[in-house]
PDB file of N, CA and C and ligand atoms in Angstrom:
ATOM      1  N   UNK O  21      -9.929 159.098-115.535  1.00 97.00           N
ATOM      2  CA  UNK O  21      -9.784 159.303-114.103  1.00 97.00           C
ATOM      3  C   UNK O  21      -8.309 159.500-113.791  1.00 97.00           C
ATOM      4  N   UNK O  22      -8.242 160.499-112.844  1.00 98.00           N
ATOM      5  CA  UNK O  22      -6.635 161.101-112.313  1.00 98.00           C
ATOM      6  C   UNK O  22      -5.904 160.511-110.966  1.00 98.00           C
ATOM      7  N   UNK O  23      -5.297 159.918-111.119  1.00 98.00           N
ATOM      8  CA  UNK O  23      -4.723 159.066-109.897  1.00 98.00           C
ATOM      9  C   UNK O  23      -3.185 159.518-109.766  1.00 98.00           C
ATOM     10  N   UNK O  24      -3.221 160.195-108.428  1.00 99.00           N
ATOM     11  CA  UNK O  24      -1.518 160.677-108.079  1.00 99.00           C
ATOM     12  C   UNK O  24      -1.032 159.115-107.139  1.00 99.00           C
ATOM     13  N   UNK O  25      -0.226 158.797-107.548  1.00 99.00           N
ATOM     14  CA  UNK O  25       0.430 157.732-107.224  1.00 99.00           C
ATOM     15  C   UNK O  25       2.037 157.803-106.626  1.00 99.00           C
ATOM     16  N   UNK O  26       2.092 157.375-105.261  1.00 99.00           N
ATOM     17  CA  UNK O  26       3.447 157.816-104.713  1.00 99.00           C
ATOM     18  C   UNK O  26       4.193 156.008-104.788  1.00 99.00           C
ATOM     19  N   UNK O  27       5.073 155.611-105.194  1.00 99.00           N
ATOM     20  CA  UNK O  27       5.995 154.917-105.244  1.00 99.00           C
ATOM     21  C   UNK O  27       7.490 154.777-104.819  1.00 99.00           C
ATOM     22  N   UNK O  28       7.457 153.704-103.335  1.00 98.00           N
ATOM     23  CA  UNK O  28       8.986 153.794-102.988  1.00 98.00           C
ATOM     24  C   UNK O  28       9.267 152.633-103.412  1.00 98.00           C
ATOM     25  N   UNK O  29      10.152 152.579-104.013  1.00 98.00           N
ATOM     26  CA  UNK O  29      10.787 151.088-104.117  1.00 98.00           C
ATOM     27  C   UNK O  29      12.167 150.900-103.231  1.00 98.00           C
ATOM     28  N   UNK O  30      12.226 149.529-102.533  1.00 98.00           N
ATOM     29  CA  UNK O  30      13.083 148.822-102.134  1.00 98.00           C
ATOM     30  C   UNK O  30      13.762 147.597-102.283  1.00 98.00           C
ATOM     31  N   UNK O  31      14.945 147.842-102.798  1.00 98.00           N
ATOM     32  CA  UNK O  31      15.557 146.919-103.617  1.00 98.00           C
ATOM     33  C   UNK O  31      16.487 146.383-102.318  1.00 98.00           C
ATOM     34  N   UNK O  32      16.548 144.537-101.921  1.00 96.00           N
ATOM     35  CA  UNK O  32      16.904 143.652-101.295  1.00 96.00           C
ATOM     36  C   UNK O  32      18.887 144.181-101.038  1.00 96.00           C
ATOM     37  N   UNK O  33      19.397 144.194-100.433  1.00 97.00           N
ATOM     38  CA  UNK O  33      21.138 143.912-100.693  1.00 97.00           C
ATOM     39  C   UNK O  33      21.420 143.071-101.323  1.00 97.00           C
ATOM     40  N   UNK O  34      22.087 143.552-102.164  1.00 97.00           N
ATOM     41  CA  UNK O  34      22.670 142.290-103.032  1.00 97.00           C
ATOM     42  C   UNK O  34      21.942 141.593-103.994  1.00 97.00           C
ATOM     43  N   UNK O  35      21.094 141.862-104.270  1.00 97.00           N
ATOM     44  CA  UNK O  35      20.148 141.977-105.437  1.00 97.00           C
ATOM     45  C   UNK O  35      20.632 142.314-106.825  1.00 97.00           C
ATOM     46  N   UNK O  36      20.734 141.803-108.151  1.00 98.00           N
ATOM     47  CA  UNK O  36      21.222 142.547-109.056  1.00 98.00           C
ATOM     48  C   UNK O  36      19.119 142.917-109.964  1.00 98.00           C
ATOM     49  N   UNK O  37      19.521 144.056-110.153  1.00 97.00           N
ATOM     50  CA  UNK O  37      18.160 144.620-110.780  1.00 97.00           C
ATOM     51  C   UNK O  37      18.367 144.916-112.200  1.00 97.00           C
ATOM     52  N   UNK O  38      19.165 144.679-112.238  1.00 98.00           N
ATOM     53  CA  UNK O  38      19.503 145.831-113.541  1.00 98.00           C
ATOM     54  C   UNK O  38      18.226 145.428-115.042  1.00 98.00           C
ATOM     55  N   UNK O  39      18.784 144.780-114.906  1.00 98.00           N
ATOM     56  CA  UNK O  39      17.426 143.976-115.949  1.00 98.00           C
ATOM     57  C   UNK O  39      16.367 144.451-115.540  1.00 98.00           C
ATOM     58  N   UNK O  40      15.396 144.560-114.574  1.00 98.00           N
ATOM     59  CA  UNK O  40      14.342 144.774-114.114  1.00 98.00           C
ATOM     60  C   UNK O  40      14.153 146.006-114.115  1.00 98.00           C
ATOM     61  N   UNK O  41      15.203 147.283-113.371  1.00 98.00           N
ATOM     62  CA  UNK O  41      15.365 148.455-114.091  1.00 98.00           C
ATOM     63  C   UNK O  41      14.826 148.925-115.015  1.00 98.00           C
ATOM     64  N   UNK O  42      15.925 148.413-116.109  1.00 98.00           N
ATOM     65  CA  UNK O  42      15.787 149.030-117.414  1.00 98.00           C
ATOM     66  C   UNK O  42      14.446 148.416-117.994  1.00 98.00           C
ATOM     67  N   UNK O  43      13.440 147.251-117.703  1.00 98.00           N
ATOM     68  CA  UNK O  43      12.539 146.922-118.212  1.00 98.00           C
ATOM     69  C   UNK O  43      11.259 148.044-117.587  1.00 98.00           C
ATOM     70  N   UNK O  44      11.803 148.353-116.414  1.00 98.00           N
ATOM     71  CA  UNK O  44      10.481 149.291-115.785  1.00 98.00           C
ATOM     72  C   UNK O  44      10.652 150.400-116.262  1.00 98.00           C
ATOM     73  N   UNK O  45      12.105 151.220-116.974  1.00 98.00           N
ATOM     74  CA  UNK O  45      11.927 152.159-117.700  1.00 98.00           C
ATOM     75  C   UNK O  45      11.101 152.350-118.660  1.00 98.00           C
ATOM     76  N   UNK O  46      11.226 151.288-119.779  1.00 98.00           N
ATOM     77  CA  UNK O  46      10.807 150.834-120.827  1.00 98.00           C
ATOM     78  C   UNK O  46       9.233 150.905-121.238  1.00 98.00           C
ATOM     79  N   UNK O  47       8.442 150.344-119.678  1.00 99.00           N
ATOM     80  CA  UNK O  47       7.546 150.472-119.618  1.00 99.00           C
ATOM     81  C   UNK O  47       6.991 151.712-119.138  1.00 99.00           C
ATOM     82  N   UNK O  48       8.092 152.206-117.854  1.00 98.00           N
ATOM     83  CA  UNK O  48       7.269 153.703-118.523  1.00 98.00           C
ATOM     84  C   UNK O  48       7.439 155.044-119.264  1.00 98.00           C
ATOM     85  N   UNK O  49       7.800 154.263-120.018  1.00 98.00           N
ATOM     86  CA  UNK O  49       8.119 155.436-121.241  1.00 98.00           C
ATOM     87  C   UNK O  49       6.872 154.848-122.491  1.00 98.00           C
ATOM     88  N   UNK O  50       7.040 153.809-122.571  1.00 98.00           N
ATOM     89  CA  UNK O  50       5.585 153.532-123.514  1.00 98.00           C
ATOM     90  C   UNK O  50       4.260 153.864-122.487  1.00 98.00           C
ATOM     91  N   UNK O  51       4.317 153.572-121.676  1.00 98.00           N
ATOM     92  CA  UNK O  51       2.898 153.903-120.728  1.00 98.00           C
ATOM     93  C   UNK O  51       2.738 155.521-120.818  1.00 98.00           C
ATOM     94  N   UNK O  52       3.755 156.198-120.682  1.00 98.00           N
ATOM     95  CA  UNK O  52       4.103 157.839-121.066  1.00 98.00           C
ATOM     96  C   UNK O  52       3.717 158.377-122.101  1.00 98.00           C
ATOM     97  N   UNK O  53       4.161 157.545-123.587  1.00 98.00           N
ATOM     98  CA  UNK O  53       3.753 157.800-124.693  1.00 98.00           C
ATOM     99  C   UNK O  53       2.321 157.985-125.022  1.00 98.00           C
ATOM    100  N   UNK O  54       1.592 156.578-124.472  1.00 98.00           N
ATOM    101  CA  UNK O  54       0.279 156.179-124.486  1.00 98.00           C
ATOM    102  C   UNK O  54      -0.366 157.455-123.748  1.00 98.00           C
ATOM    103  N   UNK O  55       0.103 158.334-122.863  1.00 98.00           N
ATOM    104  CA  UNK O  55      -1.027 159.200-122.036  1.00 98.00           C
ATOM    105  C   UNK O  55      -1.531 158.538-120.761  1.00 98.00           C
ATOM    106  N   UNK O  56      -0.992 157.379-120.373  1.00 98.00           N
ATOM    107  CA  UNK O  56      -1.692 156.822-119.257  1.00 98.00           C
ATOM    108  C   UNK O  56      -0.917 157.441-117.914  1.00 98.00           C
ATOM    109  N   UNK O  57       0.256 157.671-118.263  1.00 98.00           N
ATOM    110  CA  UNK O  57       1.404 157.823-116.861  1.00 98.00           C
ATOM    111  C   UNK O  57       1.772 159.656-117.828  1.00 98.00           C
ATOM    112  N   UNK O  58       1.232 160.393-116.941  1.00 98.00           N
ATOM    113  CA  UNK O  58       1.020 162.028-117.438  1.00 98.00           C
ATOM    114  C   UNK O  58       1.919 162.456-116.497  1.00 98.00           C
ATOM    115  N   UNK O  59       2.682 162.415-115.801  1.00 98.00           N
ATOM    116  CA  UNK O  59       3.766 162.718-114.529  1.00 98.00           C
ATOM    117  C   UNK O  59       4.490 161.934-113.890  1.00 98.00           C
ATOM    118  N   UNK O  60       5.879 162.111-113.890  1.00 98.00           N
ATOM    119  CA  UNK O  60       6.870 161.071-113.049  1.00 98.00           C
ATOM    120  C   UNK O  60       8.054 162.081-112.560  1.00 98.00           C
ATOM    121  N   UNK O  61       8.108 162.053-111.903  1.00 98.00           N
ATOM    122  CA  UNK O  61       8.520 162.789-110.717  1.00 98.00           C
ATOM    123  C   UNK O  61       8.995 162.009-109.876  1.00 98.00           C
ATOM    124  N   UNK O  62      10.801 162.333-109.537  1.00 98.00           N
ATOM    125  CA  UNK O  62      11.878 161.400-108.632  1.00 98.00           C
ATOM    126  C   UNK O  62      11.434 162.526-107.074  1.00 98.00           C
ATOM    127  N   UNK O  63      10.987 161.806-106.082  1.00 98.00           N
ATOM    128  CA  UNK O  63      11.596 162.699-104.707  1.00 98.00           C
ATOM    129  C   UNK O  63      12.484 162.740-104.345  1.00 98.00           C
ATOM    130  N   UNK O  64      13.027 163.597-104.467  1.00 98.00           N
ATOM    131  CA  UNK O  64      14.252 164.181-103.809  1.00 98.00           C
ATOM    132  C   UNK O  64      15.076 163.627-102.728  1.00 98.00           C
ATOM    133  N   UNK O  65      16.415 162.635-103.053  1.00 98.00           N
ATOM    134  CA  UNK O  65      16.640 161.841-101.785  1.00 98.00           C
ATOM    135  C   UNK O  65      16.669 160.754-101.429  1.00 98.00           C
ATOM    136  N   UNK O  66      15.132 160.178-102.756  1.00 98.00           N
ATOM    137  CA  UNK O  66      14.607 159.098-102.253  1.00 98.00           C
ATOM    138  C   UNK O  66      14.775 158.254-103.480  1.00 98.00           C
ATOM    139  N   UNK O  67      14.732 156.925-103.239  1.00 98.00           N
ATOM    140  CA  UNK O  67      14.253 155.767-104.554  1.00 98.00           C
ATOM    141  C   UNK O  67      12.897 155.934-104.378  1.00 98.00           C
ATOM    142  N   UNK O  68      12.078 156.784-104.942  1.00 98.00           N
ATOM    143  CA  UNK O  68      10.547 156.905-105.240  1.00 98.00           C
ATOM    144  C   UNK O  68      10.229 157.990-105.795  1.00 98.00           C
ATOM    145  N   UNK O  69       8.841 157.807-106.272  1.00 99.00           N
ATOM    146  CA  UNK O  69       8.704 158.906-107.676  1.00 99.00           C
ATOM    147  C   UNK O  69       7.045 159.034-106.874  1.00 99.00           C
ATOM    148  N   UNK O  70       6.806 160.493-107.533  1.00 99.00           N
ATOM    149  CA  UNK O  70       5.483 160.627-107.271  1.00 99.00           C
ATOM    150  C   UNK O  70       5.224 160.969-108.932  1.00 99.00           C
ATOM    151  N   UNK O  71       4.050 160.173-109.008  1.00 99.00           N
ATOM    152  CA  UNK O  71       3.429 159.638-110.627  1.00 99.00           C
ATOM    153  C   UNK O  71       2.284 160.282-110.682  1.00 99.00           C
ATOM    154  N   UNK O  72       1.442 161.009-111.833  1.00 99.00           N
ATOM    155  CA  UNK O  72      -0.037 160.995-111.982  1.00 99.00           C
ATOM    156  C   UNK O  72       0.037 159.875-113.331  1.00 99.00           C
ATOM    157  N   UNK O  73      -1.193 158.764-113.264  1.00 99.00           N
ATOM    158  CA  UNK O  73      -1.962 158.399-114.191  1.00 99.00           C
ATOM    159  C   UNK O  73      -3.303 158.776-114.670  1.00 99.00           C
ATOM    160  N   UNK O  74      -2.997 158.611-115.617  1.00 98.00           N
ATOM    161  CA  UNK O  74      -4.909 158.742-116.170  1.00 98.00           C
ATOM    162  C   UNK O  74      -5.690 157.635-117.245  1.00 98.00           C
ATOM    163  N   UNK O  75      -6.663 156.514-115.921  1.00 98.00           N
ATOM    164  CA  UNK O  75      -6.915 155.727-116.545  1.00 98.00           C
ATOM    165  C   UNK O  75      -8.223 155.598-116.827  1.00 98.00           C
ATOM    166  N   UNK O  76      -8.724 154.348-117.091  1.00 98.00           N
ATOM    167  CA  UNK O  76     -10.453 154.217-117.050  1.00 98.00           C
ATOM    168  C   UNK O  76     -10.583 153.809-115.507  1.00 98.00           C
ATOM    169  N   UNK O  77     -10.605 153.166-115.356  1.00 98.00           N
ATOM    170  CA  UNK O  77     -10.979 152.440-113.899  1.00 98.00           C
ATOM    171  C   UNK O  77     -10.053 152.254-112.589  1.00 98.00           C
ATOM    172  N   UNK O  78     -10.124 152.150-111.677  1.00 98.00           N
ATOM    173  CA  UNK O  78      -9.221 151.370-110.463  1.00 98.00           C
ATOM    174  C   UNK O  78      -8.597 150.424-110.989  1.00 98.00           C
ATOM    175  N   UNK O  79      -9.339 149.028-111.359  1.00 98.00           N
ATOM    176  CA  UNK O  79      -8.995 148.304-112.186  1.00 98.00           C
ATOM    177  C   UNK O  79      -8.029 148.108-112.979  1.00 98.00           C
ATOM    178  N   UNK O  80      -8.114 149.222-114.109  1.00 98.00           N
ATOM    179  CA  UNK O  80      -7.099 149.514-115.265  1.00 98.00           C
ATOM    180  C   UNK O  80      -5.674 150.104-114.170  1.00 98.00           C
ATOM    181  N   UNK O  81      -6.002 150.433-113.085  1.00 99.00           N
ATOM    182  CA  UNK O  81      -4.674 151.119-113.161  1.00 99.00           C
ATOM    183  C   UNK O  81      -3.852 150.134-111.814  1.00 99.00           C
ATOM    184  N   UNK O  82      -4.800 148.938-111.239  1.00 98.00           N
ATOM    185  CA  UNK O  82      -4.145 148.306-110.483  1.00 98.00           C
ATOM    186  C   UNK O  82      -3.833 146.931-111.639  1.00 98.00           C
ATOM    187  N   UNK O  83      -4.036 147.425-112.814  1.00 98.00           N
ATOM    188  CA  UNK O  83      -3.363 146.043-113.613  1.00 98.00           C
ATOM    189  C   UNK O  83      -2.352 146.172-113.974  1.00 98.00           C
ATOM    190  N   UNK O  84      -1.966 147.759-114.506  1.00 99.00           N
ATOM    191  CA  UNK O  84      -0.812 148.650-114.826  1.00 99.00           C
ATOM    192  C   UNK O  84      -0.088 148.305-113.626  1.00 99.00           C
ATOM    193  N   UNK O  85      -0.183 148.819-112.549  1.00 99.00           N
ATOM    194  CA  UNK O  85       1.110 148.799-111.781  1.00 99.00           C
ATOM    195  C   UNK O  85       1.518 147.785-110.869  1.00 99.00           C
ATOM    196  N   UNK O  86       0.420 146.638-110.944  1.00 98.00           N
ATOM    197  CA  UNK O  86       0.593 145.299-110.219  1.00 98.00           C
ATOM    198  C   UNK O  86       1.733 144.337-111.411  1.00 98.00           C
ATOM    199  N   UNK O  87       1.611 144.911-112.943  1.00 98.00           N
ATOM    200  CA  UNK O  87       2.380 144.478-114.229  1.00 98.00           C
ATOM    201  C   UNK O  87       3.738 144.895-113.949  1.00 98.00           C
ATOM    202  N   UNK O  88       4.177 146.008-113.289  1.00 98.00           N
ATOM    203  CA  UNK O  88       5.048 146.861-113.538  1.00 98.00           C
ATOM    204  C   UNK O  88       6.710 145.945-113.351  1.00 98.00           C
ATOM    205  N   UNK O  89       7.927 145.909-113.791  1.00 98.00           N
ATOM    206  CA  UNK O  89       8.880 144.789-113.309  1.00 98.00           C
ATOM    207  C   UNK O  89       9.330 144.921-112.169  1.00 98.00           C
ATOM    208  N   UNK O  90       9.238 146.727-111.180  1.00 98.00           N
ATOM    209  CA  UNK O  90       9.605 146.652-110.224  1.00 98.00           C
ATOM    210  C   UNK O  90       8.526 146.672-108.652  1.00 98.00           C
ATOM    211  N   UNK O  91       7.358 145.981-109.506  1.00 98.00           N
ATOM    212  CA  UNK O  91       6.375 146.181-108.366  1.00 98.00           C
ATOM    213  C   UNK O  91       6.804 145.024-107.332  1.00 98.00           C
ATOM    214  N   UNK O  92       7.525 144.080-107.489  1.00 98.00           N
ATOM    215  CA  UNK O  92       7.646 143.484-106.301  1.00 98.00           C
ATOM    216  C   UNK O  92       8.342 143.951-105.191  1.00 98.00           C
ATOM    217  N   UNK O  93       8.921 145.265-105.576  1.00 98.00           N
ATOM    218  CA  UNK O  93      10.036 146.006-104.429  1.00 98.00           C
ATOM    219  C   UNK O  93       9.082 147.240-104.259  1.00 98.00           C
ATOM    220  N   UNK O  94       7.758 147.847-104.549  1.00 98.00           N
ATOM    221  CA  UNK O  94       7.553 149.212-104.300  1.00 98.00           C
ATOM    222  C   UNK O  94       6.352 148.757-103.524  1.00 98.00           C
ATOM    223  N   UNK O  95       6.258 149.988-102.605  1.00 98.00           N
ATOM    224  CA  UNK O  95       5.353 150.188-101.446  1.00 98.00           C
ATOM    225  C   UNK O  95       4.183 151.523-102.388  1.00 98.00           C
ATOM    226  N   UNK O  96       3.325 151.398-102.850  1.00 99.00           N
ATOM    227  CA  UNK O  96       2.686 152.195-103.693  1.00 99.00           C
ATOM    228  C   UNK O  96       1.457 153.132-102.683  1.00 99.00           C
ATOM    229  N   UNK O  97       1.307 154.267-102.576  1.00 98.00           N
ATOM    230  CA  UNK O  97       0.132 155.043-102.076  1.00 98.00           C
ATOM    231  C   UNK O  97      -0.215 155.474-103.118  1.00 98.00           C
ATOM    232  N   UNK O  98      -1.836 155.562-103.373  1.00 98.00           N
ATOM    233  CA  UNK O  98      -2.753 155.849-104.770  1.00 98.00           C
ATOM    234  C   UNK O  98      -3.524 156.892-103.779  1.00 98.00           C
ATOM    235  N   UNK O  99      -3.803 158.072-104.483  1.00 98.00           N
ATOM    236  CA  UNK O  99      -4.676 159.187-103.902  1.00 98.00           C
ATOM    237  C   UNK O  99      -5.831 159.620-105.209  1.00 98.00           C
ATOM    238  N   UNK O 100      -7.014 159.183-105.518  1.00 98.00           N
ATOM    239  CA  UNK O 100      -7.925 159.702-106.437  1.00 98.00           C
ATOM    240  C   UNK O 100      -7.377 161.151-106.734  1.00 98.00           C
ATOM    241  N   UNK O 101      -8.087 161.505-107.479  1.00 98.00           N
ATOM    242  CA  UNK O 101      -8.125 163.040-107.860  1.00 98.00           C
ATOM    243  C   UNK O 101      -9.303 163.755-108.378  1.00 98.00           C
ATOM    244  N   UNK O 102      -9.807 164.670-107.942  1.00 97.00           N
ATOM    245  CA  UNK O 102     -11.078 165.196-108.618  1.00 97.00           C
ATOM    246  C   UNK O 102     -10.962 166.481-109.064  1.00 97.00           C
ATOM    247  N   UNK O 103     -11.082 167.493-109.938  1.00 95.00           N
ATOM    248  CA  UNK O 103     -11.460 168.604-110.364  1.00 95.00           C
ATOM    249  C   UNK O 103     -11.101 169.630-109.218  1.00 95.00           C
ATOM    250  N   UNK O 104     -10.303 170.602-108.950  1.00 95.00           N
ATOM    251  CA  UNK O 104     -10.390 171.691-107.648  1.00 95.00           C
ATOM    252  C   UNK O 104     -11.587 173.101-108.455  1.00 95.00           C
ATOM    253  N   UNK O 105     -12.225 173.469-107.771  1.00 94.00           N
ATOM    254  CA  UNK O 105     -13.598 174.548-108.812  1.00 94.00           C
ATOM    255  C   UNK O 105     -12.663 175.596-108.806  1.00 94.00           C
ATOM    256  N   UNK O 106     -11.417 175.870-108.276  1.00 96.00           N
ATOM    257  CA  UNK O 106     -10.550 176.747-107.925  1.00 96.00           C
ATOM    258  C   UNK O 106      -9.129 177.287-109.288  1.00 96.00           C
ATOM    259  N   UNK O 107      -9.508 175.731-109.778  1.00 94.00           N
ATOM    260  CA  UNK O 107      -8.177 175.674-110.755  1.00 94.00           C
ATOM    261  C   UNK O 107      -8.557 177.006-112.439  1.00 94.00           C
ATOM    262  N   UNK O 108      -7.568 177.208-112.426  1.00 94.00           N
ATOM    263  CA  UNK O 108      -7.843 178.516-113.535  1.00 94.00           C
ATOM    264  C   UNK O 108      -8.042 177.819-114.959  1.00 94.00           C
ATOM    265  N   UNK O 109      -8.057 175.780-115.277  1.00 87.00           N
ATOM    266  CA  UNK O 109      -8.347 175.752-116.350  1.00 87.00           C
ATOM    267  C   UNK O 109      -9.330 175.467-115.877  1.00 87.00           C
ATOM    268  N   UNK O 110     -10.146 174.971-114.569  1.00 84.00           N
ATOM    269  CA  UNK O 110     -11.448 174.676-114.853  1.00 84.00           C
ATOM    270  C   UNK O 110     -12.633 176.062-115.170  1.00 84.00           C
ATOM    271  N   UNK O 111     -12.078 177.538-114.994  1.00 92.00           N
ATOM    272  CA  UNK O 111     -13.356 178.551-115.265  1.00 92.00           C
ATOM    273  C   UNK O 111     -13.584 178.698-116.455  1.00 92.00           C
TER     274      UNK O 111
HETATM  275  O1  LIG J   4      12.777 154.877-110.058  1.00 97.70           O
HETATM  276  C1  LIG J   4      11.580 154.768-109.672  1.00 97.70           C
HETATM  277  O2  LIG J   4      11.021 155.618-109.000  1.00 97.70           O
HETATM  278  C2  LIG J   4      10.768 153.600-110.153  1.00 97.70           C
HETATM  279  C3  LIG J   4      10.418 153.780-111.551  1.00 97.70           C
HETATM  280  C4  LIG J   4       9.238 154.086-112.070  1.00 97.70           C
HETATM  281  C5  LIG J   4       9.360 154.220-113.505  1.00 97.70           C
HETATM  282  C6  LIG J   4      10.779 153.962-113.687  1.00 97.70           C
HETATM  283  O3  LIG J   4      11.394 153.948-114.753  1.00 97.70           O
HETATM  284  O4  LIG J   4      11.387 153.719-112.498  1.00 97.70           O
END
């Protein structure tokens, strides 16, 4: 299952992250490897990325990003995804 996932994160003043950072890289670059996180994408401007995953369940993918080190600072929108009959790999 295809889940576009928009992520802003907001980091406190005066906060040091850095650690937490580089651990959420970490993770998604193995989550990347694995095939689960298929798109990451910075918006332009912004501290937030628009992500596709591809997992088994809701479940699987609110365990993934409820895990994540910087989920206590991101405001997350999840949009399903289904098949368009339109797309030129689906004919
Ligand atoms: O920088 C972000 O958008 C948050 C984030 C997701 C994966 C990562 O390495 O940083």
């Amino acid at each position: 299952m295809l889940f576009h996932v928009r992520m802003d994160v907001t980091i406190p003043p005066g906060l040091d992250v850095t650690d937490r950072v580089a651990a959420e890289k970490a993770r998604a670059l193995e989550l990347q490897r694995a095939g689960v996180w298929v798109h990451l994408w910075r918006i332009v401007g912004r501290y937030s990325n628009f992500s596709v995953f591809d997992v088994a369940s809701n479940d699987e993918l609110h365990g993934i990003l409820s895990a994540l080190p910087l989920y206590p600072f991101m405001r997350i929108e999840i949009t399903p995804l289904a098949t368009h009959p339109s797309e030129l790999a689906a004919q």
